[in-house]
C-alpha positions as a printed NumPy array, in Angstrom:
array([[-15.353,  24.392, -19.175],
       [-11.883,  24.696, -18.963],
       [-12.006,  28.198, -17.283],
       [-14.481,  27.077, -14.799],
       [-11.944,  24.435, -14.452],
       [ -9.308,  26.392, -13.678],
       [-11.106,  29.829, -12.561],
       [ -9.538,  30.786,  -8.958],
       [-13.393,  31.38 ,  -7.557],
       [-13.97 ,  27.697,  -8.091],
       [-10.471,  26.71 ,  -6.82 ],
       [-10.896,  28.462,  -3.581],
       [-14.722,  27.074,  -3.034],
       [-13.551,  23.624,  -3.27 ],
       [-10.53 ,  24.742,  -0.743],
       [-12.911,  25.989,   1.52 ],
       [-15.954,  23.547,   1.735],
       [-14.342,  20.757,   0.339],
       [-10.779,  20.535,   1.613],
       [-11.669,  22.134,   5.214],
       [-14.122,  19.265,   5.487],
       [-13.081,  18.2  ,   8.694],
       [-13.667,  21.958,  10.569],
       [-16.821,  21.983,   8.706],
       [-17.963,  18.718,   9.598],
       [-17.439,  19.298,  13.67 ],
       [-18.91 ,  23.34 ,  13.026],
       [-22.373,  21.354,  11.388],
       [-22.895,  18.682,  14.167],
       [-22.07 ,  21.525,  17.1  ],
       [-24.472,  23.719,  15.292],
       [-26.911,  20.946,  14.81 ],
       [-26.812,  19.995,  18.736],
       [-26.817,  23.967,  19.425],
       [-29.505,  24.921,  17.181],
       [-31.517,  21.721,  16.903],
       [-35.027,  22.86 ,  16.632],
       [-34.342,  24.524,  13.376],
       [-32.133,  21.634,  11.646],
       [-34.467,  18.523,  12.207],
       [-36.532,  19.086,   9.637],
       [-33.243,  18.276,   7.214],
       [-33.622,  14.496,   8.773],
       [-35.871,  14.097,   5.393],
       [-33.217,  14.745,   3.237],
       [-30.662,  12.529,   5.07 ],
       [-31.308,   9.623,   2.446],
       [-31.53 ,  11.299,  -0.736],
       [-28.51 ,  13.216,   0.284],
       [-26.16 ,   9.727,   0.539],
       [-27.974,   8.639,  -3.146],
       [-26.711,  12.49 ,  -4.228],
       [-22.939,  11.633,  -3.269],
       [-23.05 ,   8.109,  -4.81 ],
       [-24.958,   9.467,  -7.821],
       [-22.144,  12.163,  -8.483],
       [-19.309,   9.245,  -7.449],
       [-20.751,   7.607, -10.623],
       [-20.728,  11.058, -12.819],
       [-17.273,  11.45 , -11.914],
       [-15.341,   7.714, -12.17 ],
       [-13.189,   7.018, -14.664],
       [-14.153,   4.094, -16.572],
       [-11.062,   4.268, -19.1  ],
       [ -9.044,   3.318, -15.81 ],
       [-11.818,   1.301, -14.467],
       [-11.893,  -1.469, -16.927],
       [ -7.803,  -1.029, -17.771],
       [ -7.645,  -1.924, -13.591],
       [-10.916,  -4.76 , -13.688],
       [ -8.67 ,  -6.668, -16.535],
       [ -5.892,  -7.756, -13.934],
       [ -8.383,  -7.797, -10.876],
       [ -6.315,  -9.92 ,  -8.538],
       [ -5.143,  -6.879,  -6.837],
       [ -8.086,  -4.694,  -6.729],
       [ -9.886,  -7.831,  -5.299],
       [ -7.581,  -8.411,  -2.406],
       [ -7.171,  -4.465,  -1.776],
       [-11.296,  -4.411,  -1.756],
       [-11.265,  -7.884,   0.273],
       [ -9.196,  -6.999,   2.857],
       [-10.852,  -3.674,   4.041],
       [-14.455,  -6.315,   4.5  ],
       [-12.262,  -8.627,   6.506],
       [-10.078,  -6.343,   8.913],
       [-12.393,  -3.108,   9.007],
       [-15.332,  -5.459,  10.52 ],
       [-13.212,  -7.313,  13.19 ],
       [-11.611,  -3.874,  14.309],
       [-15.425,  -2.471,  14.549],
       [-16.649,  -5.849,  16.416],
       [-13.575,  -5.775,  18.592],
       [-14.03 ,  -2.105,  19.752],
       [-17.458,  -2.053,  20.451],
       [-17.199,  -5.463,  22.327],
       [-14.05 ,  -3.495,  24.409],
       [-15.738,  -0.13 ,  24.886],
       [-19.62 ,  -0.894,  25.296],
       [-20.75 ,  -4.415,  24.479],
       [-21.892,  -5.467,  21.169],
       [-25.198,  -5.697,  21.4  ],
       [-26.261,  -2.002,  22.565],
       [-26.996,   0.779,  20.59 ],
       [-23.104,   2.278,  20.89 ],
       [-22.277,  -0.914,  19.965],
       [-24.105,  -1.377,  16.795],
       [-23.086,   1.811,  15.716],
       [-19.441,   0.988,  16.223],
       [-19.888,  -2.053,  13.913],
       [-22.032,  -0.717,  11.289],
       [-19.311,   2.076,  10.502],
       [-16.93 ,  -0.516,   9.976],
       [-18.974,  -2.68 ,   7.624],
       [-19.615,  -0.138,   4.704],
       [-18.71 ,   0.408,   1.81 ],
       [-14.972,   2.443,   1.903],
       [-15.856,   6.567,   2.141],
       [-15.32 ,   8.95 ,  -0.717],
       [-12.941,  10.776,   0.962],
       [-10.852,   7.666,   0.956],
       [-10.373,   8.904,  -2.726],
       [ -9.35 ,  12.481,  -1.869],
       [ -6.927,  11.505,   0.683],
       [ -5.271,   9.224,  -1.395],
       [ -4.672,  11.952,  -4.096],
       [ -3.6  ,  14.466,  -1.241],
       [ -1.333,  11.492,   0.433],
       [  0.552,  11.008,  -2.509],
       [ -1.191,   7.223,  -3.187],
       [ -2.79 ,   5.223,  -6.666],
       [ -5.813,   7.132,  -6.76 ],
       [ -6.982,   4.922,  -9.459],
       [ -6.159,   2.234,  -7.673],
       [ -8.012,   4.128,  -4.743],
       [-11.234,   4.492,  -7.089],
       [-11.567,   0.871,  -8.532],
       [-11.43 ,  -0.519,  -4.991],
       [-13.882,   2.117,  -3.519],
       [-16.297,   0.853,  -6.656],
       [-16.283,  -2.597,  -6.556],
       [-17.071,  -1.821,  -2.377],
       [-19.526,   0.073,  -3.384],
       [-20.969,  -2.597,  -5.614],
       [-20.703,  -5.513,  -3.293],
       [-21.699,  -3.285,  -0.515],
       [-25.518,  -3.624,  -0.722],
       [-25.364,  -7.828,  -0.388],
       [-22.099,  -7.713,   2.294],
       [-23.214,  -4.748,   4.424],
       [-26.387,  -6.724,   5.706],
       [-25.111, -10.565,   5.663],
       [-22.283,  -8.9  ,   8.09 ],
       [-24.663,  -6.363,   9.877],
       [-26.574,  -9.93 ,  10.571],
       [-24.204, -12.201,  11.619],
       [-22.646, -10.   ,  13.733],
       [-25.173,  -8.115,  15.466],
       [-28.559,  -9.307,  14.11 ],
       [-28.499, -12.205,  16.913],
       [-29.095,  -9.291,  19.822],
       [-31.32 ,  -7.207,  17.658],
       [-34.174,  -7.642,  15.064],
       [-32.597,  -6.772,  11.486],
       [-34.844,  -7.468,   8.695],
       [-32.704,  -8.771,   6.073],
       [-33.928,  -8.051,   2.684],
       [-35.5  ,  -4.515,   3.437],
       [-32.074,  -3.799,   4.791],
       [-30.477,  -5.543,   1.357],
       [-33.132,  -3.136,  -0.726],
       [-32.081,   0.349,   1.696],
       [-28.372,  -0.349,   0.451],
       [-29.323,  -0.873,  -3.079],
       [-32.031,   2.348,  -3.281],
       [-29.452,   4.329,  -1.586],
       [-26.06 ,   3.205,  -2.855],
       [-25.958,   1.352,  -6.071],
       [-29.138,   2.457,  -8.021],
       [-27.58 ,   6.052,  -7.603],
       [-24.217,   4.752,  -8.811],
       [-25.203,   3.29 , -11.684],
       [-27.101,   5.922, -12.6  ],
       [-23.886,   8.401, -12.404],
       [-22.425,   5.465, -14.538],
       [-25.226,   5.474, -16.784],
       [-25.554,   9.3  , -17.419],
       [-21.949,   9.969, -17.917],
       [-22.209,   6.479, -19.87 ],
       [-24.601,   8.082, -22.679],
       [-23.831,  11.712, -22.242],
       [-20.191,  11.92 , -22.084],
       [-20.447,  15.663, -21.637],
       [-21.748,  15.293, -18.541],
       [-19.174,  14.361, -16.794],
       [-16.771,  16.464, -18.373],
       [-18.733,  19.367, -17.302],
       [-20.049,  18.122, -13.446],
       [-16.585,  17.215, -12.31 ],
       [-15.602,  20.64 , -11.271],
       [-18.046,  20.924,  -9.231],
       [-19.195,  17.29 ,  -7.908],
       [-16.496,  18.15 ,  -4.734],
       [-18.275,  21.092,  -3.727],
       [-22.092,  19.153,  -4.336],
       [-20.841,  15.977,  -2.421],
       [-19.671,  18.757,   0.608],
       [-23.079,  19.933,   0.568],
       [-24.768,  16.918,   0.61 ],
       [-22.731,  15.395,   3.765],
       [-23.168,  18.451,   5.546],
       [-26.963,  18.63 ,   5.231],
       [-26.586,  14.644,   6.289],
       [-24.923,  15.333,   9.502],
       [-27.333,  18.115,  10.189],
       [-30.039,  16.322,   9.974],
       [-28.856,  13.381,  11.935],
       [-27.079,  14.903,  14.584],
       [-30.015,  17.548,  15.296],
       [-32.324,  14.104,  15.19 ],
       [-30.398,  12.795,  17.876],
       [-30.453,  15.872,  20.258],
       [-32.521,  14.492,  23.148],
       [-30.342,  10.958,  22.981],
       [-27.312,  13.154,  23.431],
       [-28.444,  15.336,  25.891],
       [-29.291,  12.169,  28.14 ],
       [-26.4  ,  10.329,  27.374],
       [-23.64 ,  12.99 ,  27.096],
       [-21.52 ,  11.213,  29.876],
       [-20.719,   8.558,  26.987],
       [-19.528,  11.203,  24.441],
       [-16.184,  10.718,  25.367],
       [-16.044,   6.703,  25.615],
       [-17.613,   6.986,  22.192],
       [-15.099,   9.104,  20.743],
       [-12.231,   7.135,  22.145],
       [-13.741,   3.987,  20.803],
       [-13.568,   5.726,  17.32 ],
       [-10.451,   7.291,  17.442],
       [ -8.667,   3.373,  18.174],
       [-10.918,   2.093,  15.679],
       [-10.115,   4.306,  12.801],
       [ -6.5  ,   4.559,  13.608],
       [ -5.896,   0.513,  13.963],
       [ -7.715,   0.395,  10.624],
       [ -5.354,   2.757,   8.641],
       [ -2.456,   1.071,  10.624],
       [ -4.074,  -2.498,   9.46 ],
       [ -4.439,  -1.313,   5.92 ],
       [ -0.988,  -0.275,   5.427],
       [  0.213,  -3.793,   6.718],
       [ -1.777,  -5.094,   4.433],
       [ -0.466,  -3.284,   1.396],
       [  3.149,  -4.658,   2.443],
       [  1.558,  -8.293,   3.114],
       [  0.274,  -7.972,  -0.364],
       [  4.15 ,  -7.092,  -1.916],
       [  2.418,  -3.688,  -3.832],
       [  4.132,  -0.78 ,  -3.936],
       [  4.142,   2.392,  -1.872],
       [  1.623,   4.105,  -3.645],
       [ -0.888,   1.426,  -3.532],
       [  0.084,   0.694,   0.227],
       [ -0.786,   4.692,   0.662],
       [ -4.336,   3.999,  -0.955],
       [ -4.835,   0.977,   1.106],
       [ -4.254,   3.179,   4.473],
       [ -7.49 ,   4.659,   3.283],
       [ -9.496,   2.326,   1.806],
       [ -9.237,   0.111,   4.803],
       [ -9.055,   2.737,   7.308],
       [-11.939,   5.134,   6.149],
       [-15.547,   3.844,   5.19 ],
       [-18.51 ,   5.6  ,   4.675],
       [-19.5  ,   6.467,   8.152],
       [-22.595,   8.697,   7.076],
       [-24.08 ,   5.746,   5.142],
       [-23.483,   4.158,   8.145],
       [-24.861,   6.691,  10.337],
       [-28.039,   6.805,   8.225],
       [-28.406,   2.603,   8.163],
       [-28.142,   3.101,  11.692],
       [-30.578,   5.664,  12.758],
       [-33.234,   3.567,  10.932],
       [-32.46 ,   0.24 ,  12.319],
       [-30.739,   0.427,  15.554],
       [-31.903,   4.471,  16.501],
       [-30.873,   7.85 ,  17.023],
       [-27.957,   6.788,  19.994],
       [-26.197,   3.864,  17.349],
       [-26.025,   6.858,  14.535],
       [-24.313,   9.228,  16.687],
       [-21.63 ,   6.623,  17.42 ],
       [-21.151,   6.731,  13.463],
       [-21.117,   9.652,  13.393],
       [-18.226,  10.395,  15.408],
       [-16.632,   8.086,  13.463],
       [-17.417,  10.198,  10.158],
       [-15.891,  13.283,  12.129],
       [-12.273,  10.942,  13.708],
       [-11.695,   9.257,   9.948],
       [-12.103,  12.538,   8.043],
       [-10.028,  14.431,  10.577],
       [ -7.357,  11.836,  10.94 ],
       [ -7.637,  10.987,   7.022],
       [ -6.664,  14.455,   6.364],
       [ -3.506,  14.718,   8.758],
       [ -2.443,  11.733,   7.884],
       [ -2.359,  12.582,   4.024],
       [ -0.653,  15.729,   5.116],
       [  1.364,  13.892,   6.936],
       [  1.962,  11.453,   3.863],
       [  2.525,  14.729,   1.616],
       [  5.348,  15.7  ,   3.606],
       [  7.373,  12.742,   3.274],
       [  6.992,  13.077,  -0.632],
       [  8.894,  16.376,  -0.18 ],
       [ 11.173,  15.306,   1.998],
       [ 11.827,  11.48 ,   1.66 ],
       [ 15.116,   9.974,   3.134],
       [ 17.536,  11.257,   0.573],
       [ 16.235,   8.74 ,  -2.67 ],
       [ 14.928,   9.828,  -6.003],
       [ 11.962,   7.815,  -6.61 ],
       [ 10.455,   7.235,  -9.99 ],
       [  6.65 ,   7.117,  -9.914],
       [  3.91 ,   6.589, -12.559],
       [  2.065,   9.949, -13.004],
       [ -1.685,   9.454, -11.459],
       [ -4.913,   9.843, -14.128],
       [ -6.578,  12.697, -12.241],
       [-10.989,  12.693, -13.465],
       [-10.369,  15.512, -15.894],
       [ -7.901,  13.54 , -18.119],
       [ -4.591,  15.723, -17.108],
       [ -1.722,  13.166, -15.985],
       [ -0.137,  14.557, -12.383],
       [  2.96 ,  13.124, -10.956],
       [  3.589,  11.706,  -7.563],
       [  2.238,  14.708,  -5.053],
       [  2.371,  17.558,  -7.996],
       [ -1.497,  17.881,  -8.138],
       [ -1.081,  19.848,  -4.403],
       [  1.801,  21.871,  -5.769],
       [ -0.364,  23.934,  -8.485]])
């Protein structure tokens, strides 16, 4: 295990197809336009492939740090509460701005601001130099609210302009969110082995997984593009604010909240980057092809700006303003204690 672990093939697979995520992500949905006739058929697997990320988010948290953060909750409930309070009103506010709230753009804008934070909220905190514990607790107890908030919110906001059945929409988050979570939890609950020997790899599987969930979705949504490709680049301007006040919001927040710089870093994320191709799925099924595309290019603006902004984040940990600054070393998944942006030096 600990060779795998360590092994420079695995290192520089998860550098390439995890880490490049961003280049990767635009390559799939260009491809996916491009070469649509042979990707639709992934549109199957667009489901089962947001229960695989969830299911290996469960293999991989660290429950040690879990319950040591769920005993003094106060501050993983406010971090948690305020990305369902701000991330919503940004989404509402940009799609009433850009395109009007109740059209398909529209609905698309909002649902990718009422999910549950993104995974890769977790790996830019880690990269940015923030509490990635911290980070993880909050993106779990989204993730567990996420199936009864997502729709109440999807409802009152946009249900009155639309039909959105409730409780099928209630039991679509819960088949494909928190039944696969729990049974990550569960697996690496009664098999600790598991996730000892899944975490190397779970960056690489998760990769896969979103890719073949863009492909399908994107390549789905070929004809809507083609007739609406004059509103590609209102759509991606809408995302772009929306993502970007978000992060800005989030980091506010942190200093609102008096916690310190590494938590503020986290909160930049978990505010600023939710799960955009949950989002894009709930989206395609309820609103159609045109409001998953819109989440979609969300998905591709928070993972590109969530990655330069870590980097950006990284740099000032090298170069600081002249203070020596005393941090807690981080609890990465694999037990090893890293200190404050050391994990990106190795």
């Amino acid at each position: 295990m600990t060779t795998w672990q360590n092994h420079w093939m695995l290192r520089g697979a998860v550098f390439v197809i995890s880490r490049l995520m961003p280049i990767w992500i635009v390559l799939c949905a260009a491809a996916a336009f491009q070469f649509h006739s042979i990707f639709t058929p992934l549109g199957a697997v667009v489901g089962p492939g947001i229960g695989c990320v969830m299911f290996f988010m469960g293999i991989t948290l660290d429950l040690a740090r879990l319950k040591m953060l769920l005993k003094k909750p106060l501050t993983v409930v406010l971090g948690s509460a305020g990305k369902w309070v701000f991330a919503p009103v940004t989404g509402v506010t940009t799609a009433v701005i850009f395109c009007g709230l109740h059209t398909a753009i529209g609905s698309g804008i909002v649902m990718a601001g009422i999910v549950p934070s993104g995974t890769s909220a977790n790996l830019n905190s880690l990269i940015g130099g923030g509490d990635v514990a911290y980070s993880v607790t909050m993106s779990a107890v989204d993730t567990l609210v996420g199936p009864f908030l997502t729709p109440l919110i999807a409802k009152l906001c946009i249900g009155t302009g639309v039909h959105l059945a409730y409780l099928p929409f209630v039991w679509k988050m819960v088949r494909l969110v928190f039944l696969p979570l729990l049974s990550g939890i569960a697996l690496q609950s009664f098999i600790p082995t598991t996730r000892t020997y899944l975490t190397p790899f779970t960056p690489l599987l998760s990769a896969f997984a979103l890719y073949g969930i863009v492909l399908g979705i994107v390549s789905g949504a070929f004809h809507v593009l083609s007739l609406n490709s004059d509103i590609i680049p209102l759509v991606a301007l809408a995302v772009l604010l929306q993502v970007g006040v978000q992060m800005v919001i989030g980091y506010l927040y942190g200093r609102l909240l008096r916690v310190d710089d590494r938590s503020c870093r986290s909160l930049v994320f978990e505010v600023g980057i939710c799960n955009s191709a949950l989002a894009a799925v709930l989206a395609q099924d309820v609103f159609g092809s045109m409001a998953a595309v819109a989440a979609i290019a969300n998905m591709v603006c928070n993972l590109t700006m969530g990655s330069m902004v870590a980097a950006l984040m990284k740099g000032n940990l090298r170069i600081g303003k002249g203070r020596k600054r005393k941090e807690r070393p981080q609890i990465l998944s694999n037990g090893k204690e890293v200190r404050y942006g050391e994990s990106l030096r190795k």
